Short mmCIF file of C-alpha atoms in Angstrom, two decimals:
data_model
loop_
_atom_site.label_atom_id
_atom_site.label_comp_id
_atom_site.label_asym_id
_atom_site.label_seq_id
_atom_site.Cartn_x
_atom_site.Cartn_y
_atom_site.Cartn_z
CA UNK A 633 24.78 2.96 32.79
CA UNK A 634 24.73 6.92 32.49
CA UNK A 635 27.50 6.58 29.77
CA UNK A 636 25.08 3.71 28.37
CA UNK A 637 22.37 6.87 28.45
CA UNK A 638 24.50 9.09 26.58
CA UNK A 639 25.67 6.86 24.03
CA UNK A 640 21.84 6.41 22.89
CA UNK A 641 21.22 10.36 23.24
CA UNK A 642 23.75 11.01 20.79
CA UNK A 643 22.67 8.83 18.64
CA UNK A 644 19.17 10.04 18.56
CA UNK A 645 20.51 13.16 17.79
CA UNK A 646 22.36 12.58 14.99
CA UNK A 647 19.83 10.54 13.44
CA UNK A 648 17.18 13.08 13.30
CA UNK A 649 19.39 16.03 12.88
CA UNK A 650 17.53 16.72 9.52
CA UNK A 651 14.86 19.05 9.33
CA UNK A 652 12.22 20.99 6.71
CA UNK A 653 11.07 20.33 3.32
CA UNK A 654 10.73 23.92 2.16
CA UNK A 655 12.07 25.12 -0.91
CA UNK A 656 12.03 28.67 -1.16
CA UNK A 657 14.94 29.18 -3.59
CA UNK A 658 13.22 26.58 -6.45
CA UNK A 659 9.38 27.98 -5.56
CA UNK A 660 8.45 29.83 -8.56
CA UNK A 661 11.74 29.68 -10.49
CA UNK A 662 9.87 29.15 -13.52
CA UNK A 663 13.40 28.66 -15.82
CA UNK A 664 14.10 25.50 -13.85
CA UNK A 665 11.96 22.42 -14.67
CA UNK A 666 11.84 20.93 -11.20
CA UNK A 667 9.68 23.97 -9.98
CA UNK A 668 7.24 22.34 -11.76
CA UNK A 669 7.19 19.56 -9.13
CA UNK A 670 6.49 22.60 -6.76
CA UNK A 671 3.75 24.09 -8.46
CA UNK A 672 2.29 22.00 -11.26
CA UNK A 673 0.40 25.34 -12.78
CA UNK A 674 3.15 27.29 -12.93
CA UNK A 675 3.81 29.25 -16.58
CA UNK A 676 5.92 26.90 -18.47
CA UNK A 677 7.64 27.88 -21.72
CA UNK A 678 9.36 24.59 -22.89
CA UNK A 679 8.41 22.42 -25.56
CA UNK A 680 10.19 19.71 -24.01
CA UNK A 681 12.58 19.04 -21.13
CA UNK A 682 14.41 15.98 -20.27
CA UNK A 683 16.70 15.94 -16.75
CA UNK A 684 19.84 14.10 -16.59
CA UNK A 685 19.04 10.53 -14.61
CA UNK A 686 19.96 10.92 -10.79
CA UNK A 687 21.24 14.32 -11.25
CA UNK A 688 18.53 16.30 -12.93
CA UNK A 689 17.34 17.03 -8.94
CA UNK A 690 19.12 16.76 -6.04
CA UNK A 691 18.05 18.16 -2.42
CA UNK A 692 19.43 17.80 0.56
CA UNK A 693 18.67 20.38 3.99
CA UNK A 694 20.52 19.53 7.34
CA UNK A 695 19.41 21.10 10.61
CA UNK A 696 20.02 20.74 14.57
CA UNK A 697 17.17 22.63 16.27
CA UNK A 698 18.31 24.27 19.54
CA UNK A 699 22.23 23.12 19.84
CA UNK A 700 24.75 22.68 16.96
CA UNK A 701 28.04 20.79 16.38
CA UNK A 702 29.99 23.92 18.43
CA UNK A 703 27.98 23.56 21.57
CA UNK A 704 28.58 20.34 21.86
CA UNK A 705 32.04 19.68 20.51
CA UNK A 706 34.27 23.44 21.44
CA UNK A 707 37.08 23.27 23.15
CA UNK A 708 35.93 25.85 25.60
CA UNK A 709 37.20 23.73 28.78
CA UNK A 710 33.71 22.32 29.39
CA UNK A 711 33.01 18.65 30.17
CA UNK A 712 31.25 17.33 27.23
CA UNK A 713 28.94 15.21 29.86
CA UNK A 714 28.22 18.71 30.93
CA UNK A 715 27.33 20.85 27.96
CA UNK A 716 25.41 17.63 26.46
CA UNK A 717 22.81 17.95 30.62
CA UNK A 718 22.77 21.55 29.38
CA UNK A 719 22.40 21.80 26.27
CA UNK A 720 20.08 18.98 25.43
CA UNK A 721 18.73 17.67 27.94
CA UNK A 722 18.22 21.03 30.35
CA UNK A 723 18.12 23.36 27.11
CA UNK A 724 16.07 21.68 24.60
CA UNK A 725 12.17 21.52 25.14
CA UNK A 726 9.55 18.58 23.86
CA UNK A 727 8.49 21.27 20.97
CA UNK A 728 11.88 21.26 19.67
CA UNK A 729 11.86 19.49 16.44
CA UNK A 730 14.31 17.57 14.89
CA UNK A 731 13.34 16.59 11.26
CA UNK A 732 14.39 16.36 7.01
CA UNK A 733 14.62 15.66 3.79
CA UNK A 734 16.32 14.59 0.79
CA UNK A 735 14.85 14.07 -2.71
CA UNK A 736 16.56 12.44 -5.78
CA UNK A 737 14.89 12.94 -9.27
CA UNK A 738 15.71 9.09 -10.83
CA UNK A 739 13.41 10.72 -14.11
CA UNK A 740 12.09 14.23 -14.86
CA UNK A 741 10.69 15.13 -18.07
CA UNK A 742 8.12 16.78 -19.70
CA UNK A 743 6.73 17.77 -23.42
CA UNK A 744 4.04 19.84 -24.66
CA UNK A 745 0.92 18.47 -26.51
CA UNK A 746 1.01 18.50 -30.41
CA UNK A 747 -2.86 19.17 -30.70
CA UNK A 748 -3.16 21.57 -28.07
CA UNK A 749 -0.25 24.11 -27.39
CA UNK A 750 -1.67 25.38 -24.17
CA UNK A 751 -1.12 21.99 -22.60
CA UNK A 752 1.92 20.81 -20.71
CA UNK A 753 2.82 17.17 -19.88
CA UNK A 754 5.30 15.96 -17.66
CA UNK A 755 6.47 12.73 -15.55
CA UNK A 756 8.62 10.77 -13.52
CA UNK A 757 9.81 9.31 -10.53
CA UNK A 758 12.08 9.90 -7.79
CA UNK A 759 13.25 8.95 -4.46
CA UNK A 760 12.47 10.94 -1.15
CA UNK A 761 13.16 10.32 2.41
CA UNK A 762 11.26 12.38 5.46
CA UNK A 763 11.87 12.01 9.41
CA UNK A 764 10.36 14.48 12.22
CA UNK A 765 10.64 13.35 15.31
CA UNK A 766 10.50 15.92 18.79
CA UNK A 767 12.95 15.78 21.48
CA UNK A 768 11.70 13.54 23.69
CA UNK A 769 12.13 16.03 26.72
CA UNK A 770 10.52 13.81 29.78
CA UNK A 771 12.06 10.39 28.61
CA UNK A 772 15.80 12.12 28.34
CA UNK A 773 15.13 13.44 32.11
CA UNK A 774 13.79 10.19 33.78
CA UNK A 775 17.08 8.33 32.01
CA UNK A 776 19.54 11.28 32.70
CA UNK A 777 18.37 12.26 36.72
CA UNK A 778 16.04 9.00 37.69
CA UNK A 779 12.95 9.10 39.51
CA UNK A 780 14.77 9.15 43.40
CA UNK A 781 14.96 13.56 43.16
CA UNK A 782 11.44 14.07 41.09
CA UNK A 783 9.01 12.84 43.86
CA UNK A 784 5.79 13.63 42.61
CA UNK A 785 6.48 14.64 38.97
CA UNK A 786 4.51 13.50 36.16
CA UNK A 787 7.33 12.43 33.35
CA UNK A 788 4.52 13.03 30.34
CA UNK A 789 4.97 10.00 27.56
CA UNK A 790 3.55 12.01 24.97
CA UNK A 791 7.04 13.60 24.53
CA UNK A 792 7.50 10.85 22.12
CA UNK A 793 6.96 11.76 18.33
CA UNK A 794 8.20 10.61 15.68
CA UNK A 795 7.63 9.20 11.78
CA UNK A 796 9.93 8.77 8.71
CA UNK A 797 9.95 6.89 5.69
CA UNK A 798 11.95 6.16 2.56
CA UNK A 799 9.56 6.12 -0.39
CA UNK A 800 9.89 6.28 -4.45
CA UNK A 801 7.23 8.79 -6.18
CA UNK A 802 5.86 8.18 -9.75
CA UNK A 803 4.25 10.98 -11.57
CA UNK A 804 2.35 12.31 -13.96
CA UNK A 805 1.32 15.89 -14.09
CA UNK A 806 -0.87 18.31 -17.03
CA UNK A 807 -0.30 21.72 -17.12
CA UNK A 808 -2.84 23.86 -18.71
CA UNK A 809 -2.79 27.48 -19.82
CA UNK A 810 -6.58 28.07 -19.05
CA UNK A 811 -6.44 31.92 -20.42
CA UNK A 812 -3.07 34.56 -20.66
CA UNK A 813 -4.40 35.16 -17.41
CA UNK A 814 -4.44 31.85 -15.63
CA UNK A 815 -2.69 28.46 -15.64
CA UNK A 816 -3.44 25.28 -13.39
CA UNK A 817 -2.22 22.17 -12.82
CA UNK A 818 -2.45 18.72 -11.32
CA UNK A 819 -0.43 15.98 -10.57
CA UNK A 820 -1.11 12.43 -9.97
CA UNK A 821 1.12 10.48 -7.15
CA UNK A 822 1.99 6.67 -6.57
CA UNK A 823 3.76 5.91 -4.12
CA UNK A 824 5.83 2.90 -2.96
CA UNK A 825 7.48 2.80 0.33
CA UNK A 826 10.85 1.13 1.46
CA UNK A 827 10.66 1.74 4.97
CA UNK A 828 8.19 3.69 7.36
CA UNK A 829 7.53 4.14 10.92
CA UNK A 830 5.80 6.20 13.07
CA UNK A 831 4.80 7.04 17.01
CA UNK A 832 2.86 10.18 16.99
CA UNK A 833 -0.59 9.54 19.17
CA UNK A 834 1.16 8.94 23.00
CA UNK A 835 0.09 9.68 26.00
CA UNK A 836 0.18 8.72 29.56
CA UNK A 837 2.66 9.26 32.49
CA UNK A 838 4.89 7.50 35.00
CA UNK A 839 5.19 9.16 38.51
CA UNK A 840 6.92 8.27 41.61
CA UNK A 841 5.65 9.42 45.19
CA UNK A 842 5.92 7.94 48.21
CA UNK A 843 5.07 4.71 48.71
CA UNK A 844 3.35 2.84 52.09
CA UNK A 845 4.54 -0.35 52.66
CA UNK A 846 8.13 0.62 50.88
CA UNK A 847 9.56 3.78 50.46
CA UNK A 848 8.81 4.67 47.04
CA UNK A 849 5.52 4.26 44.70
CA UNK A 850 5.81 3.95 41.13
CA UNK A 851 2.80 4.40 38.76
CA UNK A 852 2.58 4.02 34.75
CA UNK A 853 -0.52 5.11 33.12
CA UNK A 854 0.62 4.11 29.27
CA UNK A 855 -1.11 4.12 25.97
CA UNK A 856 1.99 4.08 23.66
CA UNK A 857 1.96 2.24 19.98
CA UNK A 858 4.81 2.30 17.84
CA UNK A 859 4.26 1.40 13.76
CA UNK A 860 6.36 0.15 11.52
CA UNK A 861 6.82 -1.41 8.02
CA UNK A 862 9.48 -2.63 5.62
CA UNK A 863 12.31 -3.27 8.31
CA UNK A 864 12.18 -6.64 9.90
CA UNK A 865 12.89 -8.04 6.09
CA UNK A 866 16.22 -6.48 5.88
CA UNK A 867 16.78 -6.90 9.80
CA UNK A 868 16.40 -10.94 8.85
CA UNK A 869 18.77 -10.70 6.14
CA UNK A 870 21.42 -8.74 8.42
CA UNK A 871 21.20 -11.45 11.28
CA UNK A 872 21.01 -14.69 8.49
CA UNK A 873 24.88 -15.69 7.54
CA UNK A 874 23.74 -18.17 4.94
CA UNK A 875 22.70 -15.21 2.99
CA UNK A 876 25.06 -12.46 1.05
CA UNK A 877 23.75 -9.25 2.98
CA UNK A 878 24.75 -6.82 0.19
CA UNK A 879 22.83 -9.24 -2.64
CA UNK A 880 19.86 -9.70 -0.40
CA UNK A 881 19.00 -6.08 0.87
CA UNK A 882 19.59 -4.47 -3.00
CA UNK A 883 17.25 -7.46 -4.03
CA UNK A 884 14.39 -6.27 -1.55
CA UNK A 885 14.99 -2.70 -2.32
CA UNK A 886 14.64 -3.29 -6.28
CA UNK A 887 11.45 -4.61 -5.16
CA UNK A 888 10.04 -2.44 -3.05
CA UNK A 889 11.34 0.30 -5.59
CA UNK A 890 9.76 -0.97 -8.63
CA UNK A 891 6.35 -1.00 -7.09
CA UNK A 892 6.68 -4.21 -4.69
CA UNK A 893 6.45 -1.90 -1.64
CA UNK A 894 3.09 -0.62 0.30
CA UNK A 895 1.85 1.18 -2.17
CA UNK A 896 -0.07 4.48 -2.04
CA UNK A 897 -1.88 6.93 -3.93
CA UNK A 898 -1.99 11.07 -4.15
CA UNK A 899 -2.25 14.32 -6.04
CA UNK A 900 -0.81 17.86 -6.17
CA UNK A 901 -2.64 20.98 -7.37
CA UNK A 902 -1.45 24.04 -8.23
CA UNK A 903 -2.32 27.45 -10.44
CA UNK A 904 -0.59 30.75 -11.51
CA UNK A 905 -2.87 33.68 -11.80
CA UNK A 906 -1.68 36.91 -13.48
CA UNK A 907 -3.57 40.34 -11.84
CA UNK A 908 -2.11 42.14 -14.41
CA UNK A 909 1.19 42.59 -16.70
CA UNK A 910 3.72 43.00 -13.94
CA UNK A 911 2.01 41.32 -10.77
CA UNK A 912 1.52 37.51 -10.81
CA UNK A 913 0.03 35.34 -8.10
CA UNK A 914 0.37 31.68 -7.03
CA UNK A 915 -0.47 28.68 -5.36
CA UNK A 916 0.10 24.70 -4.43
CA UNK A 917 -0.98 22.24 -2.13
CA UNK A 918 1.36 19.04 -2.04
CA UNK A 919 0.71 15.19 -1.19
CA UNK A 920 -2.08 15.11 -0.46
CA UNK A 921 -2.28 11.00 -0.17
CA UNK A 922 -1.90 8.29 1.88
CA UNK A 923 0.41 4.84 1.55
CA UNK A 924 -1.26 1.19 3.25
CA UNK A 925 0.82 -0.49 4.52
CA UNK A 926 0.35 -4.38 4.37
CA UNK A 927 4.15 -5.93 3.74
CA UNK A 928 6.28 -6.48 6.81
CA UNK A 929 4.41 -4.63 9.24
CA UNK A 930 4.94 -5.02 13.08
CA UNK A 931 3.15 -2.53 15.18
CA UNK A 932 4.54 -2.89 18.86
CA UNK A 933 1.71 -1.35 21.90
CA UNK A 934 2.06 -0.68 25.24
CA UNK A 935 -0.93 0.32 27.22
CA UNK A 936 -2.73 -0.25 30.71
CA UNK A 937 -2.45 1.38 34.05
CA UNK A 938 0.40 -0.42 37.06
CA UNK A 939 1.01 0.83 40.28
CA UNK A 940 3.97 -0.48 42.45
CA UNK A 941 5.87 -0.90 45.69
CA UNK A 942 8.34 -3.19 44.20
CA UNK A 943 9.00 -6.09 46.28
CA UNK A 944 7.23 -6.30 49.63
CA UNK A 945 8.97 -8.71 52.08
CA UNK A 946 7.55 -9.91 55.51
CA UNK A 947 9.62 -11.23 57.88
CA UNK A 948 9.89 -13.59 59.02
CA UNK A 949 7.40 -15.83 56.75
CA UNK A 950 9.20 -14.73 53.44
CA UNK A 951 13.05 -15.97 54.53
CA UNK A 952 12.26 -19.20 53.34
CA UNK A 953 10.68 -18.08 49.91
CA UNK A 954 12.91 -17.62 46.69
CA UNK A 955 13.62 -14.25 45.81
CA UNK A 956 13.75 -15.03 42.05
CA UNK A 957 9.63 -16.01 42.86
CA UNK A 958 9.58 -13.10 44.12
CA UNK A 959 10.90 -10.84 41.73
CA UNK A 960 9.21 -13.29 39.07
CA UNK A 961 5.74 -12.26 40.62
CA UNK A 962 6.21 -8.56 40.58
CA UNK A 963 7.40 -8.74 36.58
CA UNK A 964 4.01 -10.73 36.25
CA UNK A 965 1.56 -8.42 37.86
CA UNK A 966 3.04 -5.69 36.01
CA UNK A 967 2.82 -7.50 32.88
CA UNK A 968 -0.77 -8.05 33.55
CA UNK A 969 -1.73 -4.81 34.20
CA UNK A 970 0.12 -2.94 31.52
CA UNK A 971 -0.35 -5.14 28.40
CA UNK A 972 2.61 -5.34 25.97
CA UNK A 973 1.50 -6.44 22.52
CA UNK A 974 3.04 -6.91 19.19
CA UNK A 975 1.42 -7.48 16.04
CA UNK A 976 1.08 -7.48 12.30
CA UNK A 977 -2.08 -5.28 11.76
CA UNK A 978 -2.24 -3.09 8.45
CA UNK A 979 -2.30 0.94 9.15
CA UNK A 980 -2.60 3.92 7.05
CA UNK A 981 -0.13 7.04 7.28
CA UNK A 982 -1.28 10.07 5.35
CA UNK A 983 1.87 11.96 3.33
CA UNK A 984 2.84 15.52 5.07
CA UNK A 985 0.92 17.91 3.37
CA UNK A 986 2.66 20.88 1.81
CA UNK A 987 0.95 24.49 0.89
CA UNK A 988 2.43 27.46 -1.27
CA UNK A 989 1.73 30.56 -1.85
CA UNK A 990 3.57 33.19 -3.43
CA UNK A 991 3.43 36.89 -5.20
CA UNK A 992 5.47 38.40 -7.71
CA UNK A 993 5.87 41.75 -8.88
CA UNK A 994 7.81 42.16 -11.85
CA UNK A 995 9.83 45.82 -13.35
CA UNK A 996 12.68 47.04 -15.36
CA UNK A 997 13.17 45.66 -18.86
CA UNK A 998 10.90 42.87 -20.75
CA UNK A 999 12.91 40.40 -21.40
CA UNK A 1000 11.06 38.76 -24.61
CA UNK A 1001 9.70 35.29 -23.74
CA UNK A 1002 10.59 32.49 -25.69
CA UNK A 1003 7.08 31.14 -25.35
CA UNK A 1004 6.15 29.64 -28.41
CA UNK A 1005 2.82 31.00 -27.95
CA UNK A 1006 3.60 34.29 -25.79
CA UNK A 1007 0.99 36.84 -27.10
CA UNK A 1008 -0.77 35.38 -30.12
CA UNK A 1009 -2.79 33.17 -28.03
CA UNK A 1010 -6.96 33.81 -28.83
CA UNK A 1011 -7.68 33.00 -25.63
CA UNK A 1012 -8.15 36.55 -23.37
CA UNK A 1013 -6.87 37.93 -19.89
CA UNK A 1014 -3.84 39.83 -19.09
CA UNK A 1015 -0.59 37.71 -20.21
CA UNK A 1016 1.96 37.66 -17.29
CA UNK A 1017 5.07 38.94 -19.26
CA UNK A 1018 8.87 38.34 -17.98
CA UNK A 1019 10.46 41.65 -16.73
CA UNK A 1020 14.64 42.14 -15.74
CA UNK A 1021 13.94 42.11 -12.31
CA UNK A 1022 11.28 40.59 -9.48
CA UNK A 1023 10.11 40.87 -6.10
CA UNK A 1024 8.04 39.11 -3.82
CA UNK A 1025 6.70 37.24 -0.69
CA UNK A 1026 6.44 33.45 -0.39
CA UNK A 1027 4.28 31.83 2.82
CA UNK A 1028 5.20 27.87 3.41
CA UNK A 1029 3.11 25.78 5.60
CA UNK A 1030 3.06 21.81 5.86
CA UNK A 1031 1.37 19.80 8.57
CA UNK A 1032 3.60 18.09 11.26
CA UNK A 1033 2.27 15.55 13.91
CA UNK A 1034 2.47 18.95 16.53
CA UNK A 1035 1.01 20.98 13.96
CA UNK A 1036 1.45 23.13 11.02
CA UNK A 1037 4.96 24.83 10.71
CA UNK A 1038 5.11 27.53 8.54
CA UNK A 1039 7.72 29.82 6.62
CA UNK A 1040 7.85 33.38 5.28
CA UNK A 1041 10.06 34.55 2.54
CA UNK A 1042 10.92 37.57 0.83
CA UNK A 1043 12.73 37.39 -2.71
CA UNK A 1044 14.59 39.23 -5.47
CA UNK A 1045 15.10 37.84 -8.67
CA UNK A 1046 17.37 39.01 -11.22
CA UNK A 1047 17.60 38.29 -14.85
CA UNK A 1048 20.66 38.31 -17.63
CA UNK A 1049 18.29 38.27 -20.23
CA UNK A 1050 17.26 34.51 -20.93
CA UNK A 1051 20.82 32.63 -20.58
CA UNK A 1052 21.28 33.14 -16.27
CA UNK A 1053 18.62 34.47 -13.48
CA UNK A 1054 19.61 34.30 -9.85
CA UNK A 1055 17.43 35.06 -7.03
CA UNK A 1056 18.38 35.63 -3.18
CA UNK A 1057 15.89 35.24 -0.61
CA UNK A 1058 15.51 35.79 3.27
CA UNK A 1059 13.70 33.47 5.30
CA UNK A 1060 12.23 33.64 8.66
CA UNK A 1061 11.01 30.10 10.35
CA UNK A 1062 10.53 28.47 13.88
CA UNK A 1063 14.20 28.49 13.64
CA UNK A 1064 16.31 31.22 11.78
CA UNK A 1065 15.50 34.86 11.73
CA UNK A 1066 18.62 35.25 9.27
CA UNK A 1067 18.24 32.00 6.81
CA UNK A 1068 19.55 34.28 3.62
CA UNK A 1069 19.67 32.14 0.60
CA UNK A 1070 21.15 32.25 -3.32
CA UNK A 1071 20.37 30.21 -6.47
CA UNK A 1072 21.14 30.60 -10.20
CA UNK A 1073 20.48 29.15 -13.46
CA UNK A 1074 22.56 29.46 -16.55
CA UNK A 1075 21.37 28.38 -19.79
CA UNK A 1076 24.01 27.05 -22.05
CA UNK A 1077 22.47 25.94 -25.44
CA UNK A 1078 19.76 23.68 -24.35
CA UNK A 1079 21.73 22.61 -21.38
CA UNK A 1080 20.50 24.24 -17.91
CA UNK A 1081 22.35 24.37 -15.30
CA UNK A 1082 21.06 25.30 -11.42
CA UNK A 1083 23.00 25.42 -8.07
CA UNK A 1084 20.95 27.23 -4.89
CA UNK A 1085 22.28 27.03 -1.33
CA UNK A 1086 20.54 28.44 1.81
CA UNK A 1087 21.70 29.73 5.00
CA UNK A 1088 24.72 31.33 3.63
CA UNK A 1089 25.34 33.87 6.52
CA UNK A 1090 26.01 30.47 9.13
CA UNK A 1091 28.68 29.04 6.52
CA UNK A 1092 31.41 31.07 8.15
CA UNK A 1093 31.49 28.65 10.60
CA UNK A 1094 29.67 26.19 9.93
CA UNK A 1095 30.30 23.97 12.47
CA UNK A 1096 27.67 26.51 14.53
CA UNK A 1097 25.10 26.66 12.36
CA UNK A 1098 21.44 25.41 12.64
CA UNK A 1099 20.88 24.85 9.40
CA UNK A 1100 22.32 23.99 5.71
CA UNK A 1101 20.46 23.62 2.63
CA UNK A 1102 21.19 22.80 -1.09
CA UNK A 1103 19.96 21.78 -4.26
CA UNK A 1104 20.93 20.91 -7.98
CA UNK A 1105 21.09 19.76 -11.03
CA UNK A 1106 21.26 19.52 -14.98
CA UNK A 1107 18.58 19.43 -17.53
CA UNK A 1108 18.36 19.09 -21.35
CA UNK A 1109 15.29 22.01 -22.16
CA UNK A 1110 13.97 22.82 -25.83
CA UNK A 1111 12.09 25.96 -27.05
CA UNK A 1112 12.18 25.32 -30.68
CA UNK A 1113 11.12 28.62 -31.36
CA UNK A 1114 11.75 29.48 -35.13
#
């Protein structure tokens, strides 16, 4: 049974060993289209833009929080049984968090508006997964130690949190250069989700003391619920054998990806404001939506309040009774005092929410725009101009089931006039005080070109690092400035 224990522990682990969703390097890297989907009022410059299908955008950020690969794995001696009590189970706490992301662009393009040059358009879809989930602290000690040595302590069952889905996005965004001064954008969201589920609103405990008639007590105080759509469908294809399992799941996912899944709505905002020549300012708030879900839903609930002996035996009336009654009885009474229900109600999950901000001082040599509209606008303010170099600060926040998590960034940006710009940044979150990260973009004709990786400093062995990040792609951009 312990091995049993560890088996699932490690799996949990690797599961969720994803975490963030914050782009720092792409934030404000106005020569790559995707930052758009960052900030839809950022400055754009293009006339039109068209990504390469699939690999126009590609993210991907892998984390552990609190042990990596090398703790676990060295061959320092150490019985892995051991370093996995330690480590984990000892070392980790229930606010260590265990999450990620990956995002695919399946269409990214954009144009500018023939009767109005100060207007942007863009669109397109891609494909995003998201888990978070907390170490389950409590849960990992009650299966690791038992309840025989922690007489009298509460195991808390709000340890457990966790959510994830798989999801396509459709969008369409406008872009509008309000003055020289000031841009602003919005973005409409659909959404259609493949798979979601979620545990986030737990509580109760289960505590042992001594017991009266027997020599332990056991008590469960539960209010646990467990939500989940868009997996019992390909669970019933995986279990049928009169049914091709490859055919059937990529028939349900077409489905679900061409708008046949719970379907959900939101909008981005975002704006670019230029205090003067040199110093620019900006701003976004992300997903803010929801998805109902109403297709294959099965919400499983556990809650009541049991308190038990186990079996009680009185001798010498209960020699003649059947034990299986007896132990039949006591799964009863428990049943009836902590309900167990499972059901196919519709819920609502709300998207994690994302906020930017960022400013940006610019200095050394203009580098002339190729804006087709850079300073002969009519419309006023001060028109934010593109300089050799930039510096700046970048605050990240999005909102997670124990909270908001947040990230600070400092950046430098350097350009090669307008064919390559690279910027390097340094990062300091909940878990990194020395996330340093690189990205570039080379123009090539009308072919750009980005790579950015984060967490550079760890890659010398990478097997002990918290936390790898990177992102790119190819896109097709045109100026057509004469």
């Amino acid at each position: 049974m312990k091995y049993l224990q560890i088996v699932y522990l490690v799996i949990f682990l690797c599961c969720f060993s994803l975490r963030s969703q914050n782009k720092q390097l792409l934030y404000d890297f106005n020569e790559v289209p995707q930052s758009l989907l960052l900030n839809p009022g950022m400055s754009t410059s293009y006339k039109w833009y068209s990504g390469i299908p699939i690999i126009s955008g590609v993210a991907l950020q892998v984390a552990s929080s609190g042990v990596t690969v090398n703790d676990l794995l060295a061959n320092d001696g150490i019985d892995f049984n051991t370093k996995l009590r330690e480590k984990v189970v000892y070392g980790l706490t229930f606010r260590d968090e265990l999450s990620g992301t990956y995002q695919i662009d399946i269409i990214n393009a954009g144009y500018r508006s023939r009767k109005n040059e100060n207007v942007f358009y863009s669109f397109g879809a891609y494909n995003e997964g998201d888990w978070i989930g907390y170490f389950f602290k409590d849960y990992a000690l009650l299966a690791f130690d038992g309840n025989t040595n922690n007489i009298n302590k509460k195991f808390d069952l709000s340890h457990l949190k966790t959510r994830g889905e798989i999801l396509n996005v459709y969008h369409f965004g406008i872009n509008k250069k309000i003055s020289n001064q000031f841009s602003l954008g919005v973005r409409a969201k659909l959404y259609s989700s493949f798979v979601n589920f979620n545990t986030t609103k737990n509580s109760g405990y289960f505590l042992t003391t001594q017991g009266q008639n027997n020599i332990l007590r056991n008590t469960l105080v539960a209010d646990l619920e467990i939500r989940t759509s868009g997996i019992f469908e390909i669970k019933d294809i995986l279990d049928n054998d009169d049914i091709d399992n490859g055919s059937g799941i990529s028939s349900i996912l077409t489905t679900r990806a061409l708008l046949g899944g719970n379907l959900g709505l939101g909008f981005d905002l975002g704006f670019t404001y230029n205090l003067n020549e040199k110093t620019a300012i900006t701003g976004s708030l992300l997903d803010l939506g929801f998805i109902y879900h109403n297709k294959d839903v099965r919400t499983y609930s556990l809650k009541g309040t049991a308190s038990t002996e186990g079996i009680e035996v009185i001798l010498p009336d209960d020699l003649a009774n059947s034990g299986e009654d007896q132990w039949q009885n006591l799964v009863d009474d428990l049943e009836s005092l902590v309900a167990y229900e499972v059901n196919n109600k519709n819920y609502i999950s709300f998207r994690p929410t994302k906020l930017n901000a960022s400013i940006r001082y610019g200095f050394g040599k203009e580098i002339e725009s190729r804006q087709i509209c850079n300073c002969t606008s009519k419309i006023g303010g001060n028109s934010g101009r593109i300089f050799k170099n930039s510096i700046g600060g970048q605050i990240y926040v999005i909102n997670r089931p124990r909270g908001p998590q947040t990230a600070i960034t400092a950046f430098y940006q350097h350009r090669f006039g307008n064919a390559m710009s690279f910027k390097t940044t340094y990062t300091v979150d909940k878990y990194s005080f020395d996330n340093v990260g690189f990205g570039g973009s080379i123009q090539a004709g009308a072919v750009n070109m980005y790579l950015m990786a984060d967490n550079l400093l760890s890659y010398m062995n990478i097997f002990n690092s918290h936390y790898a990040s990177v992102q790119f792609g190819i896109n097709i951009i045109s100026w057509d400035k004469k």
